[in-house]
Coordinates of C-alpha atoms in Angstrom, one line a residue:
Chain A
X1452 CA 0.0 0.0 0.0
X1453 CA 2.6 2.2 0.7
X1454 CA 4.2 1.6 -2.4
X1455 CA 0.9 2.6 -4.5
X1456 CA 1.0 6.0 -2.4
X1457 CA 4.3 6.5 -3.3
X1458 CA 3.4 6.0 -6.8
X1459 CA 0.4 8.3 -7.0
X1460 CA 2.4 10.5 -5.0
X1461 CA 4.6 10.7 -8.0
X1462 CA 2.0 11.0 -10.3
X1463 CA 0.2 13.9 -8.8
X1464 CA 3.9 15.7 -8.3
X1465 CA 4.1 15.5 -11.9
X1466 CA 1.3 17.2 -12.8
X1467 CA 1.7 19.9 -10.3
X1468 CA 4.7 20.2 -12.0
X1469 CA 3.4 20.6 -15.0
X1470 CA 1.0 23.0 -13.6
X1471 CA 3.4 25.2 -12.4
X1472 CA 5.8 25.6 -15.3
X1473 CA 4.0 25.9 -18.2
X1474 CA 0.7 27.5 -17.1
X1475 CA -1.8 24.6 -16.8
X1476 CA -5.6 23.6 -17.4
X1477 CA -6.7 22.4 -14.3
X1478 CA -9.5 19.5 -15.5
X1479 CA -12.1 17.7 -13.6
X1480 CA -15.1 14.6 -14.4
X1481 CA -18.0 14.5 -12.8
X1482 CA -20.7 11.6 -12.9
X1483 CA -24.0 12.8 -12.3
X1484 CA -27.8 11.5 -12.1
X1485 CA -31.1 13.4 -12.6
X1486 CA -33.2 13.3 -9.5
X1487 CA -36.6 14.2 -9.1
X1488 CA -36.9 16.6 -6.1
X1489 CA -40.0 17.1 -4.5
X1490 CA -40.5 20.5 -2.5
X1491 CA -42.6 20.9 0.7
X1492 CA -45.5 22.5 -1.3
X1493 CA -45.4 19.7 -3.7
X1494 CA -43.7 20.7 -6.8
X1495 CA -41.3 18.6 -8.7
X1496 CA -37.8 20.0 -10.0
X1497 CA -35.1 17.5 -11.5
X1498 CA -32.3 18.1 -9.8
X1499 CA -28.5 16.1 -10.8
X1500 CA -26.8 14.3 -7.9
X1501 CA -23.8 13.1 -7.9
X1502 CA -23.7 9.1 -8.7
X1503 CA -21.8 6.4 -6.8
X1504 CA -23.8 3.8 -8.1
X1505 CA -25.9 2.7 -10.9
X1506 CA -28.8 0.3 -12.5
X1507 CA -28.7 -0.8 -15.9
X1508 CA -30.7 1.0 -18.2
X1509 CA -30.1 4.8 -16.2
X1510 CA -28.2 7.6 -17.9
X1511 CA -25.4 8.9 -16.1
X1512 CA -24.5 12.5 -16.7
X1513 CA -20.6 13.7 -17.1
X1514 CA -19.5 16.9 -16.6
X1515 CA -15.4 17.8 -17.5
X1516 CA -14.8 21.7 -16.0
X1517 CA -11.4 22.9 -17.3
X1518 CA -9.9 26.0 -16.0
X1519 CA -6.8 28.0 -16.6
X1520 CA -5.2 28.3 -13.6
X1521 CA -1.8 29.7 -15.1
X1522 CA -0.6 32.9 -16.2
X1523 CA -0.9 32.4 -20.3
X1524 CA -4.1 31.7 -22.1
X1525 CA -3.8 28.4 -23.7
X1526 CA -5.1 27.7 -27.3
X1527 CA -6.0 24.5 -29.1
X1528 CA -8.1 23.5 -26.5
X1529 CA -9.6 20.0 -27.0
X1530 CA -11.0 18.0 -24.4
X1531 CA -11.2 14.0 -25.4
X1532 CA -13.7 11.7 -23.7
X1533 CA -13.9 8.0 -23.9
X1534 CA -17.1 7.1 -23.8
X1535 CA -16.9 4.9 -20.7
X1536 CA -17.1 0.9 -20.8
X1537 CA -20.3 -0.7 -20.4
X1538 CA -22.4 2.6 -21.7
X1539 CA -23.4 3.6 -24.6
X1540 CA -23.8 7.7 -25.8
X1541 CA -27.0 9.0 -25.6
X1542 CA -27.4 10.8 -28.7
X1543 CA -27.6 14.5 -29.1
X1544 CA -26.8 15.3 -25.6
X1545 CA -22.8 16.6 -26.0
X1546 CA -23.0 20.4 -25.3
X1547 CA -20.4 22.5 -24.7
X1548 CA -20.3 26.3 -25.0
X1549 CA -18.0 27.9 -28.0
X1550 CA -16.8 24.2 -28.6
X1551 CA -16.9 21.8 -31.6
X1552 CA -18.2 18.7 -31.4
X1553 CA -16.3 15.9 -33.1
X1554 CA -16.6 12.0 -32.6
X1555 CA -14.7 9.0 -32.8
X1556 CA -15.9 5.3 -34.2
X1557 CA -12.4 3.6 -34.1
X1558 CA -11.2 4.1 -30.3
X1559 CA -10.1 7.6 -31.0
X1560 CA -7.6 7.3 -33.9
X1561 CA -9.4 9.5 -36.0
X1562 CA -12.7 12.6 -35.3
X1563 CA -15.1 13.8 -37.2
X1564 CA -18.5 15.7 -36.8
X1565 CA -21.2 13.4 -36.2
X1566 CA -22.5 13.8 -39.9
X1567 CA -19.3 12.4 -41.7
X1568 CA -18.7 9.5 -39.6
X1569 CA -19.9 6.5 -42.1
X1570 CA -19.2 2.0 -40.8
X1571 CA -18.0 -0.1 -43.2
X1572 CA -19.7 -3.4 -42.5
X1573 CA -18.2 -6.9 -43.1
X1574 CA -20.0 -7.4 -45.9
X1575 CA -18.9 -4.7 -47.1
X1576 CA -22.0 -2.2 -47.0
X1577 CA -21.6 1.4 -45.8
X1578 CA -23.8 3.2 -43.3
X1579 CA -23.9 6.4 -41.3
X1580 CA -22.5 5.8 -37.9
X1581 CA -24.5 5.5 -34.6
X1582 CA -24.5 6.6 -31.4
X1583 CA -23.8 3.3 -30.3
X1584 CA -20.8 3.6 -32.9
X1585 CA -19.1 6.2 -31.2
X1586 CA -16.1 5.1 -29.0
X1587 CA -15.0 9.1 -28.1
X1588 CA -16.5 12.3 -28.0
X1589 CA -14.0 15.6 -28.1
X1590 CA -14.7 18.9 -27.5
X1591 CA -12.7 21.4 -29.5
X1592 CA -12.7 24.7 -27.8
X1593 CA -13.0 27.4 -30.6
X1594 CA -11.4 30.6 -28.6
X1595 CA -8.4 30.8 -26.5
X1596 CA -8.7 30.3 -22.7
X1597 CA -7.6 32.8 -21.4
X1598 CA -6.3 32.7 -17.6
X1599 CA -8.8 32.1 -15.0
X1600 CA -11.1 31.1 -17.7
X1601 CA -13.3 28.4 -16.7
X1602 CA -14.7 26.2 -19.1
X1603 CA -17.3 23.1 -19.4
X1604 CA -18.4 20.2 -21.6
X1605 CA -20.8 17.5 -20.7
X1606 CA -22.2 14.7 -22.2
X1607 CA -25.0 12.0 -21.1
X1608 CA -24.4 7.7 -21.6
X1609 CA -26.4 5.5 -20.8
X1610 CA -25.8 2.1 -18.8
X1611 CA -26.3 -1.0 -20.7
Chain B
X160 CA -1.9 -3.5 -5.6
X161 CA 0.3 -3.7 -8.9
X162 CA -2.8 -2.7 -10.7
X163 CA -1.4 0.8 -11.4
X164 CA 0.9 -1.0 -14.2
X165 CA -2.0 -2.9 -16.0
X166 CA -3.8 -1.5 -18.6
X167 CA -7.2 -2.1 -20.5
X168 CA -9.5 -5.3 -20.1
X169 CA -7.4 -7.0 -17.7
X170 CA -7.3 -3.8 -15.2
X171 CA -11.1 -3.3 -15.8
X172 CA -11.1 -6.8 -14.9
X173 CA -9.0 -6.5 -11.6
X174 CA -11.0 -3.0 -10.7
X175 CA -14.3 -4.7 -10.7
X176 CA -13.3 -7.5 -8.8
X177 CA -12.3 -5.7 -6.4
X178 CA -15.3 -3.0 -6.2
X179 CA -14.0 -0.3 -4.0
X180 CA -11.7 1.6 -5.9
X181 CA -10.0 4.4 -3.7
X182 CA -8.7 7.7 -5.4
X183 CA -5.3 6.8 -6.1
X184 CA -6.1 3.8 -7.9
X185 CA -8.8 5.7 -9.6
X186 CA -6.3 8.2 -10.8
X187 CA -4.1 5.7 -11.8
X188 CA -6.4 3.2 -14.0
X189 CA -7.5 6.6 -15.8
X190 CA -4.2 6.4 -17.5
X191 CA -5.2 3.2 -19.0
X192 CA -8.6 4.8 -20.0
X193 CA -8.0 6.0 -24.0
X194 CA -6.5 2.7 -24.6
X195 CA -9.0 0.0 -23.0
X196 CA -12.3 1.5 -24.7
X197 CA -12.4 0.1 -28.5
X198 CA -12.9 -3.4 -26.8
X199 CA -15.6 -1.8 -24.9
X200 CA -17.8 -0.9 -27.6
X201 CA -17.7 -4.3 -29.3
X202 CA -18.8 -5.6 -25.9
X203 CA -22.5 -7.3 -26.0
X204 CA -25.7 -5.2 -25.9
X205 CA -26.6 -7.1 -22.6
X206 CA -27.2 -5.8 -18.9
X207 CA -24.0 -4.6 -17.5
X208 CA -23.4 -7.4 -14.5
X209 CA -23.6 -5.9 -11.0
X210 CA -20.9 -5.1 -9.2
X211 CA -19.5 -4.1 -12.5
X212 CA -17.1 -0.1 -11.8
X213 CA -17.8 2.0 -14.7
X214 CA -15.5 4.5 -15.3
X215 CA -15.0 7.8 -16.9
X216 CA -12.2 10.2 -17.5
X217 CA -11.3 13.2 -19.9
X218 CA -7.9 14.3 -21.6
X219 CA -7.3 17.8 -22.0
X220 CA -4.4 18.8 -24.4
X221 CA -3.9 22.3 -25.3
X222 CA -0.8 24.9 -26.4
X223 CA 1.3 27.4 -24.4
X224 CA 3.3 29.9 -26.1
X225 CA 5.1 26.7 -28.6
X226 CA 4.7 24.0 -26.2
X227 CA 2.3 21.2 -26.7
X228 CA 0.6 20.1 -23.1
X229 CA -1.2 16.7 -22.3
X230 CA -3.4 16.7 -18.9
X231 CA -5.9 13.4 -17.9
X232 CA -9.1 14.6 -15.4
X233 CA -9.6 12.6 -12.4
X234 CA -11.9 9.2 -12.9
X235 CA -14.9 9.0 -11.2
X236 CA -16.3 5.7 -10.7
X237 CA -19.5 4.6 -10.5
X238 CA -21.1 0.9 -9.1
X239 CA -23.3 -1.1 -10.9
X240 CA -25.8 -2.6 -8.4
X241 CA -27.7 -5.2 -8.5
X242 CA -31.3 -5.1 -10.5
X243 CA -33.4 -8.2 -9.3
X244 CA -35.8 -9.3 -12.0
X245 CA -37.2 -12.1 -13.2
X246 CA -39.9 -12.8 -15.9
X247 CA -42.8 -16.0 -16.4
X248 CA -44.2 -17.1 -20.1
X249 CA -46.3 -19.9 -20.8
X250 CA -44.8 -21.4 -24.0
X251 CA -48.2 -22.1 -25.0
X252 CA -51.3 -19.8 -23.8
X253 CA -54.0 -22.4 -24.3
X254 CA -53.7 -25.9 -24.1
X255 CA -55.8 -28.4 -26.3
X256 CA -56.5 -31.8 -23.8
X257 CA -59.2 -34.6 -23.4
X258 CA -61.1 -34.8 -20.9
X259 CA -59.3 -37.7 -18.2
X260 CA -55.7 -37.0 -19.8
X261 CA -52.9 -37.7 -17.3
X262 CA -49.5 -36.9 -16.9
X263 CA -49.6 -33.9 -19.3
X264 CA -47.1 -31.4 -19.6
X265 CA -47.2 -27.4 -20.1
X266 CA -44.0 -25.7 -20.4
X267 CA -42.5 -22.0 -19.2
X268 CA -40.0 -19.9 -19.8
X269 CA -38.5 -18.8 -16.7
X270 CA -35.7 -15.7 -17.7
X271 CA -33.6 -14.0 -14.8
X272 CA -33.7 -10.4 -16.7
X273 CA -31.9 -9.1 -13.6
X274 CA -27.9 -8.5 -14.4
X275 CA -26.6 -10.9 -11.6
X276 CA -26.8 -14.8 -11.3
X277 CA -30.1 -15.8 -9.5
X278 CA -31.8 -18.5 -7.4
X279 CA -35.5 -19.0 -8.1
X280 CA -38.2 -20.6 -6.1
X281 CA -40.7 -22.2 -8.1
X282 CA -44.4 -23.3 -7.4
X283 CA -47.3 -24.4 -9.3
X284 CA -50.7 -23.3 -8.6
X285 CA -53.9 -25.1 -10.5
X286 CA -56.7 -23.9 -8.7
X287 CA -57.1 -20.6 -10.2
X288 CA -60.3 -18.4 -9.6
X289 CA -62.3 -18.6 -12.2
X290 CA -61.7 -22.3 -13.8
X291 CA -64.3 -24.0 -15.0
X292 CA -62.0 -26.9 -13.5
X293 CA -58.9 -27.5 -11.5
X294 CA -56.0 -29.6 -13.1
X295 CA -54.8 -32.1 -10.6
X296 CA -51.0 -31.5 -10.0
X297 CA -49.5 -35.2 -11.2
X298 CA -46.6 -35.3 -8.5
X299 CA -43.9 -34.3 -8.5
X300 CA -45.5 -32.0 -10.4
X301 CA -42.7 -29.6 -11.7
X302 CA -39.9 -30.7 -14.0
X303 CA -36.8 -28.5 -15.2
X304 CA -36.8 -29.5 -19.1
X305 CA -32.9 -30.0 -18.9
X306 CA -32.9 -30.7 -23.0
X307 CA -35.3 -27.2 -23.7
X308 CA -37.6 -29.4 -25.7
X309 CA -40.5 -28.2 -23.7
X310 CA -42.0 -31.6 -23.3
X311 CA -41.1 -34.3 -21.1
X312 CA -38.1 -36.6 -21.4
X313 CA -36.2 -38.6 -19.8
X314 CA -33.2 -36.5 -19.1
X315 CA -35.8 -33.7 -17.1
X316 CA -35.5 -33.2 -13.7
X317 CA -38.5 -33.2 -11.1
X318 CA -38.1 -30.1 -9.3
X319 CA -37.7 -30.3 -5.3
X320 CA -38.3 -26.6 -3.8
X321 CA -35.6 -25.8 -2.1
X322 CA -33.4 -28.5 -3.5
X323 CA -32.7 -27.6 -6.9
X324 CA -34.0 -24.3 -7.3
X325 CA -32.6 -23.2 -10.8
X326 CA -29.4 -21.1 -10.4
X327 CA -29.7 -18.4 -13.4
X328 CA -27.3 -16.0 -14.9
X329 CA -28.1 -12.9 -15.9
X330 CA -30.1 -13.1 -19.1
X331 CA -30.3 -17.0 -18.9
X332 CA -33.3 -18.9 -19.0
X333 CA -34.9 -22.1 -18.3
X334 CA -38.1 -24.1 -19.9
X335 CA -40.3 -25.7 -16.6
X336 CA -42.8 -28.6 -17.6
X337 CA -46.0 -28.3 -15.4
X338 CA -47.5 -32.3 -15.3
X339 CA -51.2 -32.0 -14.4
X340 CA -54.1 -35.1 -15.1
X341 CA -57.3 -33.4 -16.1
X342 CA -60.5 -34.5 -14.3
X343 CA -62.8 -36.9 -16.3
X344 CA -66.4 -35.7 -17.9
X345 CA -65.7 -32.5 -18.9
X346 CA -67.6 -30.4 -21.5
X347 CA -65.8 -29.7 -24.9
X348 CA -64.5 -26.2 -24.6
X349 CA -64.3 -26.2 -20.5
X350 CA -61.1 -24.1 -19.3
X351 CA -58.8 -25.0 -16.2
X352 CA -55.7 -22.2 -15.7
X353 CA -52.5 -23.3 -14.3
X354 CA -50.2 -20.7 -13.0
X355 CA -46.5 -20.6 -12.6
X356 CA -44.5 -18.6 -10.3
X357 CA -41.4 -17.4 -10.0
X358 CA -39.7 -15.9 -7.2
X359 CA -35.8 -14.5 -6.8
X360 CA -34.7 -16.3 -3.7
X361 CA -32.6 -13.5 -2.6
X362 CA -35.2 -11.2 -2.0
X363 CA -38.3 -9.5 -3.7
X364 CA -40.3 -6.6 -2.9
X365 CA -41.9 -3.6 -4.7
X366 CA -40.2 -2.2 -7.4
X367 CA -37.6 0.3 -6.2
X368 CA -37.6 -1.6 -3.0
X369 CA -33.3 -1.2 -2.1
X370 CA -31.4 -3.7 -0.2
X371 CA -28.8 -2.0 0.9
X372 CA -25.5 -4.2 0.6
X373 CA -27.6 -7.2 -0.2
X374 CA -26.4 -7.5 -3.9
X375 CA -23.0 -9.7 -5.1
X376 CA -20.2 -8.9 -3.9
X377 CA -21.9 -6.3 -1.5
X378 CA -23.4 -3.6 -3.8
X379 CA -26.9 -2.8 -3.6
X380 CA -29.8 -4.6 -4.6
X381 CA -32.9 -3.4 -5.9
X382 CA -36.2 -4.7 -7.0
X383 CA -37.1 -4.2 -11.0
X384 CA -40.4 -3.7 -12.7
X385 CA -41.0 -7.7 -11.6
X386 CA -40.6 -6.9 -8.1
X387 CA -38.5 -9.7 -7.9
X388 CA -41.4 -12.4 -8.4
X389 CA -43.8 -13.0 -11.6
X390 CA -46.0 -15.9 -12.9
X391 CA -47.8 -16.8 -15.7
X392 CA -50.7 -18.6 -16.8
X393 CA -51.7 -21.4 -19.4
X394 CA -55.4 -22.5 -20.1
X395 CA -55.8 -25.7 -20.5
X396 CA -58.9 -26.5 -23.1
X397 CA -60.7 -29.4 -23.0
X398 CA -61.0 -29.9 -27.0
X399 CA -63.0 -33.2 -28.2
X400 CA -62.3 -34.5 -31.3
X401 CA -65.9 -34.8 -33.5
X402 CA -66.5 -35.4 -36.7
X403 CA -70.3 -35.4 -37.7
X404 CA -71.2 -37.0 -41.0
X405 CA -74.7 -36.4 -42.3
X406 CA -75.4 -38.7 -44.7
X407 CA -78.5 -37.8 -47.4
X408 CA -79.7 -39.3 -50.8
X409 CA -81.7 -38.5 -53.6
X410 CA -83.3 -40.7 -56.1
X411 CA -83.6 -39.9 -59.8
X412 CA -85.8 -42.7 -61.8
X413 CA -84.2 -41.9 -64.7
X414 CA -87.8 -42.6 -66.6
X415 CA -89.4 -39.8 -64.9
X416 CA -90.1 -39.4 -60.7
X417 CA -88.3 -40.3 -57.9
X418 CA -89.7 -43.9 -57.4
X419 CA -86.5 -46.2 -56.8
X420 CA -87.1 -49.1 -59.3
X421 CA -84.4 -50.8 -61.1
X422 CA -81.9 -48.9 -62.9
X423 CA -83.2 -45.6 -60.8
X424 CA -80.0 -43.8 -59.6
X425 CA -79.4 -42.7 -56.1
X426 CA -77.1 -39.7 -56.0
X427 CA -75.2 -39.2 -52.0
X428 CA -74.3 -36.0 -50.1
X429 CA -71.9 -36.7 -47.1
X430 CA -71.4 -33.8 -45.0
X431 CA -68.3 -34.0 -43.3
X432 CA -67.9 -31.6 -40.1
X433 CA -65.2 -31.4 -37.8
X434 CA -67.0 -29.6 -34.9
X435 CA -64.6 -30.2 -31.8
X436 CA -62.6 -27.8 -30.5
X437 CA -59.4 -29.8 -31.6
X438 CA -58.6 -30.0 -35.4
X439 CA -58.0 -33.7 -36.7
X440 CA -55.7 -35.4 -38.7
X441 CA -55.4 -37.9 -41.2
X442 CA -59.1 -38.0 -41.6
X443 CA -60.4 -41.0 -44.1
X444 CA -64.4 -40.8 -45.2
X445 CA -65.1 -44.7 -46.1
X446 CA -68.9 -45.7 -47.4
X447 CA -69.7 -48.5 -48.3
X448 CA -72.0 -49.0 -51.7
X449 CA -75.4 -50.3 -50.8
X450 CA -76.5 -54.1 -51.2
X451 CA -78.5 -54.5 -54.5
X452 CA -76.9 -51.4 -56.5
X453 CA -73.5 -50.7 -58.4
X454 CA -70.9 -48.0 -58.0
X455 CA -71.9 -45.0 -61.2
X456 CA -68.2 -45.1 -62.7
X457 CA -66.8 -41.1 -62.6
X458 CA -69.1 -39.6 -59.8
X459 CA -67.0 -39.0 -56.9
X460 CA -66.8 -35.7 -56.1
X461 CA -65.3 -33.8 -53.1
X462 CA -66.4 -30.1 -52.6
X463 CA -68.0 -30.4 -56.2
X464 CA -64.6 -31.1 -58.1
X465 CA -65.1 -34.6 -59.9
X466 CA -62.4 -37.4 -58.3
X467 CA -61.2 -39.8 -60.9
X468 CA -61.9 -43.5 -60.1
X469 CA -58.5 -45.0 -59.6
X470 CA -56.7 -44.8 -56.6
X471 CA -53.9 -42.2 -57.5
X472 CA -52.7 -38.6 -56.6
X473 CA -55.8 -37.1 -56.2
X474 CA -57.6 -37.6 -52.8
X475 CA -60.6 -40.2 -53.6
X476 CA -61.0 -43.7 -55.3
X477 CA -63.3 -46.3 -56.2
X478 CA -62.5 -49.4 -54.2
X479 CA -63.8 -52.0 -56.6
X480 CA -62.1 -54.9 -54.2
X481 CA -64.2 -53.9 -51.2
X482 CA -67.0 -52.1 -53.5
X483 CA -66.3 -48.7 -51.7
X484 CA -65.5 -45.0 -51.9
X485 CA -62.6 -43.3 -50.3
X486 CA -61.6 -39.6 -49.5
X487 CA -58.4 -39.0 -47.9
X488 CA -59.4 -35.7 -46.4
X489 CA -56.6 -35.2 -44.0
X490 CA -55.1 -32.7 -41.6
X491 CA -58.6 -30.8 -40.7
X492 CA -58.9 -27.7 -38.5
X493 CA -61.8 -27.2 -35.9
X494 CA -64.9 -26.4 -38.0
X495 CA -63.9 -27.6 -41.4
X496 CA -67.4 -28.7 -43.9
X497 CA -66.5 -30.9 -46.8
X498 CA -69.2 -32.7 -49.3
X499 CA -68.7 -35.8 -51.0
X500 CA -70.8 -36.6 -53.0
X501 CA -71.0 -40.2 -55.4
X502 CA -73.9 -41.9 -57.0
X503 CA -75.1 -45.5 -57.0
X504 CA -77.2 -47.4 -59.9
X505 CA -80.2 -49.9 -58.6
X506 CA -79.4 -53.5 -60.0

């Protein structure tokens, strides 16, 4: 056990590192689920909770905040997103503001909007890709961030 | 805890048989992340096992001043739990038996639709409100149809509650063969329901129900749509076979009248009707021609279409050896009318 410390330890002194020298984007996941709220005079609002555990067939929500924390603003911003094992996009639901939204059918290798991504079957047939296709979704951030920019991207899967 | 050097299925593996995944580790497998997802999407489209860690992480990569930078987000992981469910269908919904059968069998399906390996209690009820009758319960009464074939053979096991309950995996399914006698002197078209039920032996309750830690391996378990318990229902139909043949004639005195005399022909009209509830097959009309008068060569007819004579493709002859007609009618469904029709000459 002490070893693994030691080793994540390292890990995290690396990045700090990095943080500190070149400026860094400071980036952070979040798993969420909707939950239905109900006030004391009765009215329903859908809130999102964060998610420990799951049930086949729920959605789970992700949120990725990234935020400048350095002293340079940093372009050619992309943020890359597996979508996670056992889950399957939902489609439609990537949003991120002043981003493009690009999407990967061959476990990231290659992106392309959701319109130009095309599967070559066995047999040889083509069709226009899935969301059940998709093995990545990035987020290309179109400006600059500047320092102390925060920025945000989420996306919603659901569990199979 | 070497897991921080393995990568893809095999530390997706190791993370969810472990469960509890603390930060570090977390942090760690997140390294593995970009390259362990093109096997997850070929994975099959079925429910994701409990106990299962999903996991999800996010690379940033981005440019300062000349220099490219890559950063990986923390992973958060999330727990599948367990979903209880289990589902009843009768393989057939009605039944066709005779009145005083014994030892027949109706088969289920039994599925575990829940995403974790299940026991399930069985039990057979026969007295259903609202029967016409009650199907007797041949003992042992409940068989696990180990060859699927959904009737009885002789590598089926009898079921003993509580002794072999049927262990299921997630998505897995077995056929159970109900053996019920049906009372004697019943009316054609009498019903009797038989009911299976199924019940997760873990626990069941309304849907939603949680219990907490209850699930493999510790996660939580909660009740599906099913609750946890379902059953299903078969009628069984008490279906006579009858066949009703009405049998008319018509004389033509070929001189004028209807007065038989000799030479007068008698022209037939069998009605065939197959009025039970259960078709019939292989269904033979034989008649025999009448003492004191000859077969009229060329006039069998079924359903108005002339038969030829000779016993060949078509589905009458002429039995000249046993002087008689024959119509090889079939395969007939409940409520089938046919006519045959021949004529006889008065020696």
């Amino acid at each position: 056990m002490k070893k693994l410390i030691a080793i994540i330890s390292l890990l995290f002194a690396s990045f700090a590192a990095n943080a500190a020298s070149q400026g860094s984007i400071l980036v952070k996941t979040v798993a969420e689920q909707e939950q239905i709220v109900t006030a004391a005079n009765g009215s329903k609002s859908t809130v999102l909770a964060p998610a420990k555990s799951v049930l086949p067939g729920r959605e789970v929500i992700y949120t990725v905040t990234f935020e400048n924390i350095g002293h340079e603003a940093a372009s050619d911003v992309v943020v890359t997103n597996p979508v996670p094992e056992h889950t399957t996009y939902q489609p439609g639901s990537a949003f991120g503001p002043g981003t493009e939204l690009l999407f990967s059918i061959d476990g990231g290798r290659s992106f392309a909007p959701a319109a130009g991504l095309e599967v070559h079957e066995h047999d040889g047939s083509v069709r226009a890709a899935g969301a059940e296709d998709y093995t990545h979704i990035r987020f290309v951030l179109k400006n600059s961030l500047t320092p102390g920019a925060v920025a945000f991207a989420r996306y919603r899967t659901l569990v199979k | 805890m070497k897991q921080t050097g393995v990568c893809g299925n095999e530390a997706a593996r190791k993370a969810s048989s472990t469960r509890r995944i603390g930060a570090g580790v977390g942090a760690a497998l997140a390294l593995c992340a970009l390259g362990s997802v093109a096997a997850a999407a070929s994975t099959a489209a079925s429910s994701t096992p409990a106990g299962t860690v999903i996991q999800a992480s996010a690379e940033v990569t981005y440019v300062i001043g000349t220099q490219t930078v890559s950063v990986l987000s923390n992973a958060p992981s999330l727990t599948v739990n367990q979903l209880i469910d289990v589902a009843v269908g009768a393989l057939m919904a009605s039944v066709p038996v005779q009145p005083a059968e014994s030892s027949r069998s109706v088969a289920f399906r039994v599925v575990n639709t829940g995403n974790a390996a299940e026991t399930l209690h069985l039990q057979l009820a026969t007295a259903v409100a609202g029967n016409v009758f009650d199907a007797l319960p041949h003992p042992p009464a409940l068989y696990l149809d180990a060859d699927a074939s959904g009737t009885l053979s002789g590598a089926d096991q009898a079921y003993a509650p509580g002794g072999n309950d049927p262990v299921l995996a997630p998505g897995a399914s077995v056929v159970v063969l109900a053996l019920v006698d049906v009372p004697a002197g019943l009316a054609d078209g009498a019903r009797g329901r038989l009911e299976l039920s199924a019940r997760v032996g873990q626990a069941s309750g309304a849907p939603g129900t949680v219990f907490p830690g209850a699930g493999s391996g510790g996660v939580d378990a909660i009740a599906g749509l099913s609750g946890g318990s379902a059953l299903a229902g078969a009628d069984l139909l008490i279906s006579g076979v009858d066949v009703a043949l009405l049998k008319s004639a018509t004389v033509v005195n070929l001189a004028g009248g209807s007065v038989p005399q000799s030479g007068s022909r008698i022209d037939y009209d069998i009605a065939v009707q197959v009025r039970g509830r259960a078709g019939v097959h292989s269904l033979v009309v034989v008649d025999p021609i009448p003492a004191s008068t000859h077969y009229l060569p060329a006039s069998l007819q079924l359903d108005g279409i002339v038969l030829s004579d000779a016993a060949d493709g078509d589905a009458g002859a002429f039995l000249s050896a046993s002087t008689q007609i024959q119509v090889s009618l079939g395969e007939q469904p409940a409520g089938a009318t046919h006519h045959v029709r021949f004529s006889v000459l008065i020696n």
